[in-house]
Amino acid sequence: MELKGQHILSVKDISLELINELFQVAEAMRPYAKRQKVSRVLEGALLGNMFFEPSTRTRVSFGCAFNLLGGEVRETTGLSNSALAKGESLYDTAQVLSGYSDIIAMRHPAAGSVAEFAQGSRVPVINGGDGPNEHPTQALLDLFTIQKELERQGKSINQLSLTMLGDLKHGRTVHSLCQLLSLYSNLKIQLISPEALAMPSEFVDILVNAGHQVEVGTKLEQGLPQANIIYQTRIQEERFKSQEEANRYRGYFRLNKQIYFEHCQPNAVIMHPLPRDSRNDANELDNDLNAEPGLAIFRQTDNGVLVRMALFACILGVENQLKKYERDVNWFTGLRNKPQV
Ligand code: NCD
């Protein structure tokens, strides 16, 4: 599959070959993302950024990625602010918005909604999260981060021992990530959650069928010692029937400096799709880890921009024209380029 002109609705359509190509383009985006150079390759292009569910980093990083390539962004946020609240169908909304855009990124609370929207769209659509179903661009940036973090340690993805922690039932990021990991084989994957929030069996099967060693458990300490990457997740309270039910699990797994030093490998990498729930009764990833070199959460968010830039460039077919539209940066960028821990 070639990315040019394609929708990105699910990770199911993505091959290893395509990932490798995409990640090479993502690497080439680094000077533009770090504001060492400017490329205006998408000058004149419009992104429709449609977020019908709460979002900070996904929405803003899609917008930044498009702006960094010279394109313009138009966006709408919240179902209640859109004509969907007046009963307009996703098909009609897509027909209208695709007349105003060259590409659309969309998040919506219902599983399958972005695919339904894409059927009415005359331009490529990228799924920014459809309910508990999938979050393909997050999984791509997570995989990119996993590779980079292992490379920093002189390791490759074949040496991955990954522990996913938390709400594995409702977390769309882990659902998509499991499917991408199934493109590899012989990895060690530990799935640790409260019993009621276990990874749905379809995704466990996908991992097992790929030939990975999969261990399922309910105790935090069980998943930590063997992992070189720990992927913590938030209890997805918005997917529960009641807040009381969600509250039973908020704070169930708390990762902090003491637990990290007691149970984890010395260079273990901590990832999280974010937002981390930092309220006292949850505090799933403690601030006392902020200065630890293993905490990769903000490298992960920076990588999101690279991967989303690469997706836009490849889908719009300009990945080989970046240099042609390049110029120097004329403003002060010193603080931004301070090395990150
Ligand atoms: C995730 C999401 O929206 O699925 N956030 C994100 O996009 N980075 C995870 C979450 O909300 O917990």
Coordinates of C-alpha atoms and ligand atoms in Angstrom, one line a residue:
M1 CA 0.0 0.0 0.0
E2 CA 1.2 3.5 -0.8
L3 CA 0.1 6.3 1.6
K4 CA -0.6 8.9 -1.1
G5 CA -4.3 9.7 -1.2
Q6 CA -5.2 7.1 1.5
H7 CA -7.4 7.4 4.6
I8 CA -5.7 6.3 7.8
L9 CA -8.7 4.8 9.7
S10 CA -7.1 1.7 11.4
V11 CA -3.7 0.2 11.9
K12 CA -5.0 -2.9 10.2
D13 CA -4.1 -1.4 6.8
I14 CA -0.5 -0.7 7.8
S15 CA 2.4 -3.0 6.8
L16 CA 5.9 -3.2 8.2
E17 CA 7.3 -1.9 4.9
L18 CA 5.0 1.2 5.1
I19 CA 6.0 1.8 8.7
N20 CA 9.7 1.7 7.8
E21 CA 9.2 4.2 5.0
L22 CA 7.0 6.5 7.1
F23 CA 9.6 6.5 10.0
Q24 CA 12.3 7.5 7.5
V25 CA 10.2 10.4 6.5
A26 CA 9.5 11.2 10.1
E27 CA 13.3 11.4 10.7
A28 CA 13.7 13.8 7.8
M29 CA 11.1 16.1 9.6
R30 CA 13.4 16.6 12.6
P31 CA 15.1 19.9 11.4
Y32 CA 11.7 21.4 10.6
A33 CA 10.0 20.2 13.9
K34 CA 13.0 21.6 15.8
R35 CA 12.8 24.9 13.9
Q36 CA 16.3 24.5 12.6
K37 CA 14.9 24.9 9.1
V38 CA 11.5 25.9 7.6
S39 CA 9.7 24.0 4.8
R40 CA 6.7 25.5 3.1
V41 CA 5.9 22.4 1.0
L42 CA 2.2 22.5 2.0
E43 CA 1.7 26.2 1.4
G44 CA -1.9 26.8 0.3
A45 CA -3.1 23.4 1.6
L46 CA -5.9 23.3 4.3
L47 CA -6.3 20.8 7.1
G48 CA -9.8 20.3 8.6
N49 CA -9.1 19.4 12.2
M50 CA -12.3 18.1 13.6
F51 CA -12.2 17.1 17.3
F52 CA -15.6 16.0 18.7
E53 CA -14.1 14.6 21.9
P54 CA -11.6 16.2 24.4
S55 CA -8.0 16.4 23.2
T56 CA -5.0 18.5 23.8
R57 CA -1.9 17.0 22.2
T58 CA -3.5 15.0 19.4
R59 CA -5.4 18.0 18.1
V60 CA -2.7 20.5 18.6
S61 CA 0.1 18.3 17.2
F62 CA -1.9 17.5 14.1
G63 CA -2.3 21.3 13.7
C64 CA 1.3 22.1 14.4
A65 CA 2.5 19.3 12.1
F66 CA 0.4 20.8 9.3
N67 CA 1.5 24.4 10.0
L68 CA 5.2 23.3 10.2
L69 CA 4.9 22.1 6.6
G70 CA 3.4 25.5 5.6
G71 CA -0.3 24.5 5.5
E72 CA -3.2 26.2 7.2
V73 CA -5.5 24.7 9.8
R74 CA -9.3 25.2 10.3
E75 CA -10.8 23.4 13.3
T76 CA -13.9 22.7 15.2
T77 CA -14.1 21.2 18.7
G78 CA -16.9 19.6 20.6
L79 CA -20.0 17.9 19.3
S80 CA -22.3 20.6 20.8
N81 CA -20.6 23.3 18.7
S82 CA -21.2 21.5 15.5
A83 CA -24.2 20.8 13.3
L84 CA -23.9 17.1 14.4
A85 CA -25.8 18.3 17.4
K86 CA -28.7 19.4 15.1
G87 CA -29.0 15.9 13.7
E88 CA -26.7 16.2 10.7
S89 CA -25.3 12.8 9.6
L90 CA -21.6 12.1 9.5
Y91 CA -21.9 11.6 5.7
D92 CA -23.3 15.1 5.1
T93 CA -20.8 16.7 7.5
A94 CA -18.0 14.9 5.6
Q95 CA -19.3 16.1 2.2
V96 CA -19.4 19.6 3.4
L97 CA -16.1 19.7 5.3
S98 CA -14.1 17.9 2.6
G99 CA -15.2 20.7 0.2
Y100 CA -13.2 23.1 2.5
S101 CA -10.1 21.0 3.1
D102 CA -7.3 19.0 1.4
I103 CA -7.2 16.5 4.3
I104 CA -9.1 15.9 7.5
A105 CA -8.1 14.7 10.9
M106 CA -11.0 13.7 13.1
R107 CA -11.8 12.4 16.6
H108 CA -15.3 11.2 17.6
P109 CA -16.7 9.4 20.7
A110 CA -18.3 6.5 18.7
A111 CA -16.4 3.5 17.5
G112 CA -16.5 3.3 13.7
S113 CA -17.6 6.9 13.3
V114 CA -14.4 8.1 11.6
A115 CA -14.7 5.3 9.0
E116 CA -18.3 6.2 8.4
F117 CA -17.3 9.9 8.0
A118 CA -14.6 8.9 5.5
Q119 CA -17.2 7.3 3.3
G120 CA -18.7 10.8 2.7
S121 CA -15.3 12.5 2.4
R122 CA -13.8 13.6 -0.9
V123 CA -10.4 14.0 0.7
P124 CA -8.2 11.7 2.9
V125 CA -9.3 11.3 6.5
I126 CA -7.0 10.4 9.5
N127 CA -8.6 8.8 12.5
G128 CA -7.5 10.8 15.6
G129 CA -9.4 8.3 17.9
D130 CA -12.9 6.8 17.5
G131 CA -14.3 6.0 20.9
P132 CA -12.6 2.9 22.5
N133 CA -11.8 1.5 19.1
E134 CA -8.6 2.7 17.6
H135 CA -6.0 5.5 17.6
P136 CA -3.7 4.7 14.7
T137 CA -1.5 7.8 14.7
Q138 CA -0.8 7.4 18.5
A139 CA 0.2 3.8 17.9
L140 CA 2.5 4.9 15.1
L141 CA 4.2 7.5 17.3
D142 CA 4.4 5.0 20.2
L143 CA 6.1 2.5 18.0
F144 CA 8.5 5.2 16.6
T145 CA 9.3 6.1 20.2
I146 CA 9.8 2.5 21.3
Q147 CA 12.3 2.1 18.4
K148 CA 14.1 5.3 19.3
E149 CA 14.3 4.5 23.0
L150 CA 15.7 1.0 22.3
E151 CA 18.2 2.5 19.9
R152 CA 19.4 4.9 22.6
Q153 CA 20.2 1.8 24.6
G154 CA 21.9 0.1 21.7
K155 CA 19.0 -2.4 21.3
S156 CA 16.6 -3.2 18.5
I157 CA 12.8 -3.9 18.5
N158 CA 13.6 -7.6 18.5
Q159 CA 14.8 -7.2 22.1
L160 CA 11.5 -5.5 23.2
S161 CA 10.0 -6.6 26.5
L162 CA 6.9 -4.4 26.9
T163 CA 4.5 -4.1 29.8
M164 CA 1.2 -2.4 29.2
L165 CA -0.4 -1.2 32.4
G166 CA -3.8 0.1 33.4
D167 CA -7.1 0.2 31.6
L168 CA -6.4 -2.2 28.7
K169 CA -10.1 -2.8 28.1
H170 CA -11.1 0.7 27.0
G171 CA -7.7 2.1 26.0
R172 CA -7.7 2.6 22.2
T173 CA -4.0 3.4 22.1
V174 CA -3.1 0.0 23.4
H175 CA -5.6 -1.7 21.1
S176 CA -3.9 -0.1 18.1
L177 CA -0.4 -0.7 19.5
C178 CA -1.0 -4.4 20.0
Q179 CA -2.0 -4.7 16.3
L180 CA 1.2 -2.9 15.1
L181 CA 3.3 -5.0 17.4
S182 CA 1.8 -8.1 15.7
L183 CA 3.8 -7.2 12.6
Y184 CA 6.9 -8.3 14.5
S185 CA 7.5 -11.7 16.2
N186 CA 9.1 -13.2 19.3
L187 CA 8.6 -10.2 21.5
K188 CA 7.8 -10.3 25.2
I189 CA 4.5 -8.6 26.1
Q190 CA 3.1 -8.3 29.6
L191 CA -0.5 -7.1 30.0
I192 CA -1.2 -6.0 33.5
S193 CA -4.6 -4.6 34.5
P194 CA -7.4 -5.0 37.1
E195 CA -9.3 -8.2 36.1
A196 CA -12.3 -6.2 34.9
L197 CA -10.2 -4.0 32.7
A198 CA -8.2 -6.7 30.9
M199 CA -7.1 -6.5 27.3
P200 CA -10.0 -7.7 25.1
S201 CA -9.2 -11.3 23.9
E202 CA -9.2 -10.4 20.2
F203 CA -6.1 -8.3 20.9
V204 CA -4.4 -10.9 23.1
D205 CA -5.0 -13.4 20.3
I206 CA -3.5 -11.1 17.7
L207 CA -0.3 -10.9 19.9
V208 CA -0.2 -14.7 20.5
N209 CA -0.8 -15.5 16.9
A210 CA 2.1 -13.3 15.9
G211 CA 4.3 -15.6 18.0
H212 CA 4.9 -13.2 20.9
Q213 CA 5.3 -14.5 24.5
V214 CA 2.3 -13.0 26.2
E215 CA 1.8 -12.9 30.0
V216 CA -1.4 -11.6 31.5
G217 CA -1.6 -10.4 35.1
T218 CA -3.3 -8.2 37.7
K219 CA -0.4 -7.1 39.9
L220 CA 1.8 -4.1 39.2
E221 CA 5.0 -5.7 40.4
Q222 CA 4.4 -8.7 38.2
G223 CA 4.9 -6.7 35.0
L224 CA 7.8 -4.5 36.0
P225 CA 11.1 -6.4 36.4
Q226 CA 11.3 -8.0 33.0
A227 CA 10.2 -4.9 31.0
N228 CA 12.6 -2.6 29.1
I229 CA 9.6 -0.5 28.2
I230 CA 6.6 0.2 30.5
Y231 CA 3.5 1.7 28.9
Q232 CA 1.3 3.1 31.6
T233 CA -2.3 4.1 30.6
R234 CA -5.1 6.2 32.2
I235 CA -8.3 4.7 33.5
Q236 CA -10.6 5.8 30.7
E237 CA -13.3 7.2 33.0
E238 CA -15.4 8.6 30.1
R239 CA -16.0 5.0 28.9
F240 CA -17.5 3.7 32.1
K241 CA -21.3 3.5 32.9
S242 CA -20.8 5.7 36.0
Q243 CA -18.1 7.8 37.6
E244 CA -18.4 5.6 40.7
E245 CA -17.4 2.5 38.7
A246 CA -14.4 4.3 37.2
N247 CA -13.4 5.6 40.6
R248 CA -12.9 2.0 41.8
Y249 CA -9.9 1.7 39.5
R250 CA -8.5 5.2 39.4
G251 CA -5.2 5.0 41.4
Y252 CA -5.2 1.2 41.2
F253 CA -1.7 1.2 39.7
R254 CA 0.6 4.1 40.7
L255 CA 4.1 4.3 39.3
N256 CA 6.5 6.4 41.3
K257 CA 10.2 6.7 41.9
Q258 CA 10.3 4.3 44.8
I259 CA 8.5 1.6 42.9
Y260 CA 10.6 2.3 39.8
F261 CA 13.8 1.8 41.6
E262 CA 12.6 -1.2 43.6
H263 CA 11.1 -3.2 40.7
C264 CA 12.3 -2.0 37.3
Q265 CA 15.4 -2.5 35.3
P266 CA 18.0 0.3 35.7
N267 CA 17.3 1.8 32.3
A268 CA 13.6 0.9 32.0
V269 CA 11.7 3.4 29.8
I270 CA 8.4 4.7 30.9
M271 CA 5.8 5.7 28.3
H272 CA 2.3 7.0 28.6
P273 CA 0.0 8.2 25.8
L274 CA -1.0 11.1 28.1
P275 CA -2.8 12.8 29.7
R276 CA -1.6 11.2 32.9
D277 CA -4.2 11.6 35.6
S278 CA -2.3 13.6 38.3
R279 CA -5.2 14.2 40.7
N280 CA -4.4 12.9 44.2
D281 CA -6.8 10.0 44.1
A282 CA -5.3 8.7 40.8
N283 CA -1.7 9.9 40.5
E284 CA -0.9 7.1 38.1
L285 CA 2.5 8.4 37.1
D286 CA 4.1 10.5 39.9
N287 CA 5.8 13.8 39.3
D288 CA 8.7 12.5 41.3
L289 CA 9.7 10.6 38.1
N290 CA 9.9 13.8 36.0
A291 CA 13.7 14.1 36.2
E292 CA 14.4 10.4 35.5
P293 CA 16.1 9.9 32.1
G294 CA 13.9 6.8 31.6
L295 CA 10.7 8.9 31.6
A296 CA 10.1 9.2 27.8
I297 CA 6.6 10.8 27.9
F298 CA 7.6 14.2 26.5
R299 CA 10.0 12.6 23.9
Q300 CA 6.9 10.7 22.9
T301 CA 4.8 13.8 22.5
D302 CA 7.6 15.5 20.5
N303 CA 7.8 12.4 18.3
G304 CA 4.1 12.7 17.6
V305 CA 4.8 15.9 15.6
L306 CA 7.4 14.1 13.5
V307 CA 5.1 11.1 12.7
R308 CA 2.1 13.3 12.0
M309 CA 4.2 15.6 9.7
A310 CA 5.4 12.4 7.9
L311 CA 1.8 11.2 7.5
F312 CA 0.7 14.5 6.0
A313 CA 3.6 14.6 3.6
C314 CA 3.2 11.0 2.4
I315 CA -0.6 11.2 2.1
L316 CA -0.4 14.5 0.2
G317 CA 2.5 13.1 -1.9
V318 CA 5.1 15.8 -1.0
E319 CA 7.6 13.7 1.0
N320 CA 10.3 14.1 -1.6
Q321 CA 9.9 17.9 -2.0
L322 CA 10.7 19.1 1.5
K323 CA 14.1 20.5 0.5
K324 CA 12.8 22.3 -2.5
Y325 CA 10.6 24.4 -0.3
E326 CA 13.1 24.9 2.5
R327 CA 14.5 28.1 3.9
D328 CA 16.4 29.2 7.0
V329 CA 14.7 30.2 10.3
N330 CA 14.9 33.9 11.0
W331 CA 13.8 34.0 14.6
F332 CA 15.5 33.0 17.9
T333 CA 15.1 29.3 18.6
G334 CA 17.8 28.8 21.3
L335 CA 15.6 27.7 24.2
R336 CA 13.6 25.2 22.2
N337 CA 16.7 23.5 21.0
K338 CA 18.1 22.9 24.5
P339 CA 18.6 19.1 24.7
Q340 CA 15.8 17.3 26.4
V341 CA 16.6 14.7 29.1
Ligands
NCD1 C1 -5.2 9.0 24.5 C2 -6.6 9.0 23.8 O1 -7.2 10.0 23.6 O2 -6.9 7.9 23.5 N1 -4.7 10.3 24.5 C3 -4.0 10.8 23.4 O3 -4.5 10.9 22.3 N2 -2.7 11.0 23.5 C4 -5.2 8.4 25.9 C5 -6.1 8.9 26.9 O4 -6.9 9.8 26.8 O5 -6.0 8.4 28.1

